[in-house]
Structure formats: C-alpha cells, structure tokens
Amino acid sequence: MKFVLAGYGSRGDVEPCAAVGRELLRRGHDVRMAVSPDKMAFVDAAGVTAVAYGPDTREQMDSAAQVVRTAGNPISAVPAVMEHLTRVWTDKTATLTSLAEGADLLLAGINEQEVAAAVAEYRGIPLAALHFFPARLLSGGALYSGLTREVAAAQRRALGLPESAESSGTPLEIQAYDELCLPGPAADWVQSGGRRPFVGALTLESPTDADEEVLAWIAEGTPPICLGLGSTPISAAADLVAIVGAACAQLGERALICSGPNDFADVPRFDHLKVVEGVNHAAVLPACRTVVHHGGAGSTAAGLRAGIPALALWLWLDQPLWAAGLERLGVGFGRQFGATTQETLVADLRRVLAPGYAGRARELAGRVTRSVDSVARAADLLEDAARAG
C-alpha cells in the first residue's frame, strides 16, 4: 500500500511521523513523507523518503515575527498574517495533492491535520491524524481559529470541493502518548468509538555519534543529571551553563548537557559537566539519576521509559500539561523556564533527587508502553484504516 505522511515543525513534531513511517516501510509499504526543508536530512536518515513541504521552520517563525514587528499593532498585522498563511497553505496543498495521488491513506501530524483534510477528501482517500499531545485540551485562540477557517475555505474552493466538508465519520486520531499520562480525559476518549486510540510515544531511538563517549564518561563517576531542552532556542547559553554548573557543584552532582541546535562553543567549562549536541535517550537516560527537560512530549516519554524522575522547565503550549502530569504521577514536577534561577534549580534538583521520586519512577517504567510496541500498534491501525478505505 502507499502511505503519505505530513509532518511539520520541530524535531518533536516530526519524529512521531518518521517513526511510524519507518515501521510502515519495514513492512513493505511505499512511504513518502512531506516535511519542512530543514528536517529533510533528519527524515532521510531514518530511511524514509522526504519531500520538501512548506517553508523552513526557522524562516516560518522569523517571517511571522517580522510581520507583527513591522505592523506594531498585532491587530493591524492581520492582513499580512493572512497573506502569509494563505501562501503557506497553498504551497503545502500543492505538495500534498501531488504526493497523495494513488495513495491509500494520508497521515497528518497534529499541526497539519487541517491542511491535509481537504487534500484527503479531494483524492478520495482516508485521513488519519497523529497527536503527540492532547490537542482537544488546547486552543489556538479565537483570532487564529478565525484566520485558519478563512484559509481553509479558500483551500476548498481552489480544490473544487463543496463549501462544507463531506461527513464520513470521525477520522482516526492516534494519540501518540500513554493513557496513564492523562487519566481524566483519557477515560472518556477510550469510550469514543475507538477513534482516538492510545499507542504510546512514537520515537526513533536512533543512536548518535556521542553515545559511546557519553556512556564511557558516565561510567567513570556517579550517574549524572541529564539536561536537554529539545529544539528550544537558547539566547543566553553561557548563563544557562553557568547556572547548571554552579547548582550541580553545590549539590555535588555531575551533569550531562545536550545543547540541541544551540551553539555552546563559548560556554564556560566545568570538570563536573559534559556538553554534547544530543544523545540517544533510550541508551543514555537509564544510566542517569534524573532528567531536566523542557516538558516536551518526547522528552517526557523518554524519562518515563528510562525509569528516572524528571524536572520539567517548561516554556509554552503543551509543556505545562506534561509537567503537571509528572507531578500527578509522583515522578517529577515542573517550573517555568523563565522563572528558573540558580537558587530554584538547587532546590528543585534536591527535591527531585529524593529517593521517593526515584522509586516511583522505577515502578512506573514497567507500565509505560515500549517504543517498539508503540510503533507496531500505530502501524497496525494505519494499515487497518487504509484497507477499510
């Protein structure tokens, strides 16, 4: 069968689609993934054929910010934002429409579900969505929703579709996280006709060039604290490393810092800190005492699977939700990144390193869905949906 996947955004947005795409490819299917130009190498490295889709994600963010800055007043920026949004949707629609010709199913990441819905209807194929956080609990705001409604209406007119979408039942919305992380709403969703199944986090667990070196460094001393903020841009990397270095020195701990896309070349050096670009969480986190991350869905799942407690220094969107989930499960807690100081970091690390958190984290790890089972379940669901037509 032929599957077309659409993923757009940061690595955390793209990796779940790439992981299930790799599994579908392993099963012998034809798989193409539409992804932003800056993530094509990442998807290709997973073995999935990547096709350029929309603008570079950094360009997208810079363009949106420039529009608002130029206008001065966010309301007066609406026409320019509308023009930019329309152009992006038009380009994305053209790419997906071409890729979806002859496809058996179109899978859209959480950010691309609206764009992909009309394309799937136009091609007469099933649409499925991949949600790596509970989208129904978050809102983009009335203004943004109004803008996207207008752009979606223009998209439908351009494709020659009826003004209103044809009703073909609720699309499959795979929840790519564990049900136990969201016990309240999850209980209701499970009863919603099976159209929002939970499969667990979808991750590639790909090795990195730094893994062997990092594991050797860990073996030389006490298990470290691992700190990584995903794809979050850090404007003052030197200040962050100084705070982490001082806090860990005060506590007598070592720390492994993952810089991600940020330039850490000029940060201060400490004997008890090791800085690398990134590691394979599945291989490295089980050897660490705790993990400090930004509260992203993938990082949260990696910590839970590793059986170690977590401190989430969250910024926005779904990150406070996962931080609250860690606290509810008794395996960690969160604090807003902007409110973090050396003093708060010392207090938070002292708290999360307490034996109670570590014990609960080890216990919970056995209840979290393994990565191999998550991707297999997601692929099964997509194959079934494609066959149903």
Coordinates of C-alpha atoms in Angstrom, one line a residue:
M1 CA 0.0 0.0 0.0
K2 CA 1.0 3.6 -0.4
F3 CA 1.1 5.9 2.6
V4 CA 1.7 9.7 2.5
L5 CA 2.8 11.4 5.8
A6 CA 2.8 15.1 6.5
G7 CA 4.8 16.4 9.4
Y8 CA 5.9 19.9 10.1
G9 CA 7.7 21.8 12.9
S10 CA 10.4 21.0 15.3
R11 CA 12.0 17.5 15.7
G12 CA 9.4 16.8 18.3
D13 CA 6.7 17.4 15.7
V14 CA 8.3 15.4 13.0
E15 CA 9.8 12.4 14.8
P16 CA 6.5 10.6 15.6
C17 CA 5.5 10.6 11.9
A18 CA 9.0 9.5 10.9
A19 CA 9.0 6.6 13.4
V20 CA 5.7 5.2 12.2
G21 CA 6.8 5.8 8.6
R22 CA 9.9 3.8 9.1
E23 CA 7.8 0.9 10.5
L24 CA 5.4 1.0 7.5
L25 CA 8.4 1.0 5.2
R26 CA 9.8 -2.0 7.1
R27 CA 6.5 -3.8 6.4
G28 CA 7.0 -3.3 2.7
H29 CA 4.8 -0.3 2.0
D30 CA 5.5 2.7 -0.2
V31 CA 6.0 5.6 2.1
R32 CA 6.6 9.3 1.3
M33 CA 6.9 12.0 4.0
A34 CA 6.2 15.7 3.4
V35 CA 8.4 17.7 5.8
S36 CA 9.9 21.1 6.1
P37 CA 13.2 21.6 4.2
D38 CA 15.3 21.9 7.4
K39 CA 14.1 18.4 8.6
M40 CA 14.6 16.5 5.3
A41 CA 18.0 15.2 6.3
F42 CA 16.6 14.0 9.7
V43 CA 13.8 12.1 7.9
D44 CA 16.1 10.7 5.2
A45 CA 18.4 9.4 8.0
A46 CA 15.5 7.4 9.4
G47 CA 15.3 5.7 6.0
V48 CA 12.0 7.4 4.9
T49 CA 11.9 9.3 1.6
A50 CA 11.4 13.0 2.4
V51 CA 9.8 15.6 0.2
A52 CA 10.2 19.4 0.8
Y53 CA 6.9 20.8 2.3
G54 CA 6.3 24.4 3.1
P55 CA 9.0 26.9 4.3
D56 CA 11.9 26.2 6.5
T57 CA 10.6 26.2 10.1
R58 CA 13.0 28.9 11.3
E59 CA 12.1 31.0 8.3
Q60 CA 8.4 30.4 9.2
M61 CA 8.9 31.7 12.7
D62 CA 11.1 34.6 11.6
S63 CA 8.5 35.6 9.0
A64 CA 5.6 35.6 11.4
A65 CA 7.6 37.6 14.0
Q66 CA 8.7 40.1 11.3
V67 CA 5.1 40.7 10.2
V68 CA 4.0 41.5 13.8
R69 CA 7.1 43.7 14.5
T70 CA 6.6 45.7 11.2
A71 CA 2.9 46.3 11.9
G72 CA 3.5 47.3 15.5
N73 CA -0.1 46.5 16.4
P74 CA -1.0 42.8 16.2
I75 CA -4.5 43.6 15.0
S76 CA -3.2 45.7 12.2
A77 CA -0.9 42.8 11.2
V78 CA -3.8 40.5 10.5
P79 CA -3.9 41.2 6.7
A80 CA -0.2 40.4 6.4
V81 CA -0.5 37.3 8.5
M82 CA -3.5 36.2 6.4
E83 CA -1.5 36.7 3.2
H84 CA 1.5 34.7 4.6
L85 CA -0.8 31.9 6.0
T86 CA -2.6 31.6 2.6
R87 CA 0.7 31.4 0.7
V88 CA 2.0 28.6 3.0
W89 CA -1.3 26.6 2.9
T90 CA -1.4 27.0 -0.9
D91 CA 2.2 25.6 -1.2
K92 CA 1.5 22.8 1.2
T93 CA -1.7 21.9 -0.5
A94 CA 0.1 21.6 -3.9
T95 CA 2.7 19.3 -2.4
L96 CA 0.3 17.0 -0.6
T97 CA -2.1 16.9 -3.5
S98 CA 0.7 15.6 -5.8
L99 CA 2.0 13.1 -3.3
A100 CA -1.4 11.8 -2.4
E101 CA -2.2 10.7 -6.0
G102 CA -2.8 7.0 -5.9
A103 CA -2.2 6.8 -2.1
D104 CA -4.2 4.5 0.2
L105 CA -4.1 6.8 3.2
L106 CA -2.9 10.3 4.2
L107 CA -1.5 10.6 7.7
A108 CA -1.1 14.1 9.1
G109 CA 0.9 15.3 12.1
I110 CA -1.0 17.3 14.7
N111 CA 0.0 20.6 13.0
E112 CA -1.1 19.5 9.5
Q113 CA -4.4 17.9 10.1
E114 CA -6.4 20.9 8.8
V115 CA -4.3 21.3 5.7
A116 CA -4.4 17.5 5.0
A117 CA -8.2 17.0 5.5
A118 CA -9.2 18.8 2.2
V119 CA -6.5 17.0 0.3
A120 CA -7.6 13.6 1.5
E121 CA -11.2 14.5 0.6
Y122 CA -10.1 15.7 -2.9
R123 CA -8.2 12.4 -3.5
G124 CA -10.9 10.3 -2.0
I125 CA -8.7 8.6 0.5
P126 CA -8.9 8.1 4.3
L127 CA -7.3 10.7 6.6
A128 CA -5.6 9.8 9.8
A129 CA -4.0 12.1 12.4
L130 CA -1.1 11.7 14.8
H131 CA -1.5 13.6 18.0
F132 CA 1.6 13.6 20.2
F133 CA -0.2 15.8 22.8
P134 CA -4.0 16.0 23.7
A135 CA -4.9 18.7 21.1
R136 CA -8.5 18.8 22.3
L137 CA -7.4 20.2 25.6
L138 CA -5.5 23.1 23.9
S139 CA -6.8 26.0 21.9
G140 CA -5.1 28.2 19.3
G141 CA -7.3 31.2 20.2
A142 CA -10.3 32.7 18.6
L143 CA -8.3 35.0 16.2
Y144 CA -6.1 32.3 14.9
S145 CA -9.0 29.9 14.5
G146 CA -10.9 32.5 12.5
L147 CA -8.0 33.1 10.2
T148 CA -7.5 29.3 9.5
R149 CA -11.2 28.9 8.8
E150 CA -11.0 31.5 6.1
V151 CA -7.8 30.0 4.6
A152 CA -9.3 26.5 4.8
A153 CA -12.4 27.8 2.9
A154 CA -10.2 29.2 0.2
Q155 CA -8.3 25.9 0.0
R156 CA -11.6 24.0 -0.6
R157 CA -12.6 26.4 -3.3
A158 CA -9.3 26.1 -5.0
L159 CA -9.7 22.3 -5.0
G160 CA -13.2 22.5 -6.3
L161 CA -14.7 20.9 -3.1
P162 CA -18.1 21.7 -1.6
E163 CA -18.2 24.6 0.9
S164 CA -18.7 22.1 3.7
A165 CA -16.6 19.0 4.3
E166 CA -18.3 15.8 3.4
S167 CA -19.1 13.9 6.6
S168 CA -17.5 10.4 6.6
G169 CA -17.4 9.8 10.3
T170 CA -14.7 10.8 12.8
P171 CA -11.2 10.3 11.4
L172 CA -8.7 8.1 13.2
E173 CA -6.8 10.3 15.6
I174 CA -3.9 8.2 17.1
Q175 CA -2.8 9.5 20.5
A176 CA 0.9 9.1 20.5
Y177 CA 1.4 9.1 24.2
D178 CA 0.4 6.8 27.1
E179 CA -3.1 6.9 28.5
L180 CA -1.7 6.9 32.1
C181 CA -0.3 10.4 31.5
L182 CA -3.8 11.8 31.0
P183 CA -6.2 9.7 33.2
G184 CA -9.1 12.1 33.3
P185 CA -9.8 12.9 29.6
A186 CA -8.3 9.6 28.5
A187 CA -11.1 7.6 30.3
D188 CA -13.7 9.5 28.1
W189 CA -11.7 9.2 24.9
V190 CA -11.3 5.5 25.2
Q191 CA -15.0 5.2 25.0
S192 CA -15.3 7.4 21.9
G193 CA -15.8 4.6 19.4
G194 CA -12.1 3.6 19.3
R195 CA -11.3 6.6 17.0
R196 CA -8.7 8.1 19.4
P197 CA -6.6 5.1 20.5
F198 CA -3.6 5.5 22.7
V199 CA -0.4 3.8 21.4
G200 CA 2.4 5.4 23.5
A201 CA 5.1 7.7 22.4
L202 CA 6.5 7.2 18.8
T203 CA 10.2 7.7 18.8
L204 CA 13.1 6.6 16.5
E205 CA 15.6 5.9 19.3
S206 CA 18.3 6.4 16.8
P207 CA 21.9 6.2 18.0
T208 CA 24.2 9.3 17.9
D209 CA 27.9 9.7 17.4
A210 CA 28.2 10.8 21.1
D211 CA 26.5 7.8 22.8
E212 CA 29.7 5.6 23.3
E213 CA 31.7 8.5 24.5
V214 CA 29.0 9.7 26.9
L215 CA 28.4 6.2 28.3
A216 CA 32.1 5.9 29.0
W217 CA 32.1 9.3 30.8
I218 CA 29.2 8.2 32.9
A219 CA 30.9 5.0 33.9
E220 CA 33.9 7.0 35.2
G221 CA 31.9 8.5 38.1
T222 CA 28.5 8.9 39.7
P223 CA 25.3 8.8 37.5
P224 CA 24.8 12.4 36.2
I225 CA 21.8 14.7 35.8
C226 CA 20.9 14.9 32.2
L227 CA 19.7 18.3 30.9
G228 CA 18.3 19.0 27.5
L229 CA 15.7 21.5 26.2
G230 CA 14.9 19.8 22.9
S231 CA 14.8 22.2 19.9
T232 CA 14.3 25.2 22.2
P233 CA 16.5 28.2 21.0
I234 CA 18.5 29.5 24.0
S235 CA 19.6 33.1 23.8
A236 CA 22.0 33.0 26.8
A237 CA 23.6 29.6 26.6
A238 CA 26.6 30.7 28.7
D239 CA 24.3 31.9 31.5
L240 CA 22.4 28.6 31.5
V241 CA 25.6 26.5 31.7
A242 CA 26.9 28.7 34.5
I243 CA 23.7 28.2 36.5
V244 CA 23.7 24.5 35.9
G245 CA 27.4 24.2 36.8
A246 CA 27.1 26.2 40.0
A247 CA 23.9 24.3 41.1
C248 CA 25.5 20.9 40.5
A249 CA 28.7 21.9 42.2
Q250 CA 26.7 22.9 45.3
L251 CA 24.9 19.6 45.3
G252 CA 27.9 17.5 44.5
E253 CA 26.4 16.2 41.2
R254 CA 27.7 15.7 37.7
A255 CA 25.6 16.9 34.7
L256 CA 25.3 15.9 31.1
I257 CA 24.1 18.8 29.0
C258 CA 22.6 18.3 25.5
S259 CA 22.8 21.6 23.5
G260 CA 20.4 20.6 20.7
P261 CA 20.5 23.2 17.9
N262 CA 22.1 25.8 20.0
D263 CA 25.8 27.0 19.8
F264 CA 27.5 26.1 23.1
A265 CA 31.1 26.7 21.8
D266 CA 31.8 29.6 24.1
V267 CA 30.1 28.4 27.3
P268 CA 32.1 28.1 30.5
R269 CA 33.7 24.7 31.2
F270 CA 33.4 22.7 34.4
D271 CA 35.1 19.4 35.3
H272 CA 31.8 18.0 36.5
L273 CA 29.8 18.9 33.3
K274 CA 29.9 17.3 29.9
V275 CA 28.3 19.1 26.9
V276 CA 27.3 17.3 23.7
E277 CA 24.8 18.1 20.9
G278 CA 22.5 15.2 21.7
V279 CA 22.3 11.5 22.7
N280 CA 20.0 8.5 22.2
H281 CA 17.7 8.9 25.2
A282 CA 16.9 5.2 25.2
A283 CA 20.6 4.3 25.6
V284 CA 21.8 7.1 27.9
L285 CA 18.9 8.1 30.2
P286 CA 18.7 4.8 32.1
A287 CA 22.3 5.5 33.2
C288 CA 21.4 8.9 34.6
R289 CA 20.0 9.9 38.0
T290 CA 17.4 12.3 36.7
V291 CA 16.5 14.3 33.6
V292 CA 15.8 18.0 33.3
H293 CA 14.0 18.9 30.1
H294 CA 11.6 21.4 28.6
G295 CA 8.4 19.3 29.2
G296 CA 8.1 18.2 25.6
A297 CA 6.1 15.1 24.8
G298 CA 9.0 13.1 23.5
S299 CA 11.4 14.1 26.4
T300 CA 8.7 13.3 29.0
A301 CA 8.1 9.9 27.5
A302 CA 11.8 9.2 27.3
G303 CA 12.2 9.9 31.0
L304 CA 9.3 7.7 31.9
R305 CA 10.6 4.8 29.9
A306 CA 14.0 5.2 31.4
G307 CA 12.5 4.9 34.9
I308 CA 14.1 8.1 36.3
P309 CA 12.4 11.2 37.8
A310 CA 12.2 14.5 35.9
L311 CA 12.2 18.2 36.3
A312 CA 10.3 20.0 33.5
L313 CA 11.4 23.6 32.9
W314 CA 8.5 24.4 30.6
L315 CA 8.0 27.3 28.2
W316 CA 4.7 27.1 26.4
L317 CA 2.0 25.1 24.5
D318 CA 1.6 21.5 25.8
Q319 CA 4.7 21.6 28.1
P320 CA 2.9 22.8 31.3
L321 CA 0.4 19.9 30.7
W322 CA 3.2 17.3 30.8
A323 CA 4.9 18.9 33.8
A324 CA 1.5 18.7 35.6
G325 CA 1.3 15.0 34.5
L326 CA 4.7 14.3 36.0
E327 CA 3.6 15.8 39.3
R328 CA 0.3 13.9 39.3
L329 CA 2.2 10.6 38.7
G330 CA 4.6 11.4 41.5
V331 CA 7.7 11.1 39.3
G332 CA 8.6 14.8 39.0
F333 CA 7.3 18.3 38.7
G334 CA 7.7 21.5 36.7
R335 CA 8.7 25.1 36.8
Q336 CA 8.5 27.8 34.2
F337 CA 11.9 28.1 32.5
G338 CA 11.9 31.9 32.7
A339 CA 11.4 31.7 36.4
T340 CA 14.5 29.4 36.9
T341 CA 17.5 30.7 38.9
Q342 CA 20.4 29.0 40.5
E343 CA 18.6 29.0 43.8
T344 CA 15.4 27.5 42.4
L345 CA 17.4 24.9 40.4
V346 CA 19.3 23.8 43.5
A347 CA 16.0 23.5 45.4
D348 CA 14.3 21.7 42.6
L349 CA 17.1 19.2 42.0
R350 CA 17.4 18.5 45.7
R351 CA 13.7 17.7 45.7
V352 CA 13.6 15.6 42.6
L353 CA 16.7 13.6 43.6
A354 CA 15.0 12.4 46.8
P355 CA 14.5 8.6 47.0
G356 CA 10.7 8.8 46.8
Y357 CA 10.7 10.2 43.2
A358 CA 13.3 7.7 42.0
G359 CA 11.4 4.7 43.5
R360 CA 8.1 5.8 41.9
A361 CA 9.8 6.4 38.5
R362 CA 11.3 2.9 38.5
E363 CA 7.9 1.4 39.3
L364 CA 6.1 3.4 36.7
A365 CA 8.6 2.5 33.9
G366 CA 7.1 -1.0 33.8
R367 CA 3.7 0.5 32.9
V368 CA 4.8 2.7 30.1
T369 CA 4.4 1.4 26.5
R370 CA 7.7 0.3 25.0
S371 CA 8.8 2.2 21.8
V372 CA 8.7 -1.0 19.7
D373 CA 5.2 -1.7 20.8
S374 CA 4.1 1.8 20.1
V375 CA 5.2 1.9 16.5
A376 CA 3.8 -1.5 15.8
R377 CA 0.4 -0.6 17.2
A378 CA 0.3 2.7 15.2
A379 CA 1.3 0.9 12.0
D380 CA -1.4 -1.8 12.6
L381 CA -4.1 1.0 13.0
L382 CA -3.0 2.7 9.8
E383 CA -2.9 -0.5 7.8
D384 CA -6.5 -1.3 9.0
A385 CA -7.7 2.2 8.2
A386 CA -6.2 2.1 4.7
R387 CA -7.7 -1.3 4.0
A388 CA -11.1 0.0 5.2
G389 CA -10.8 2.7 2.6

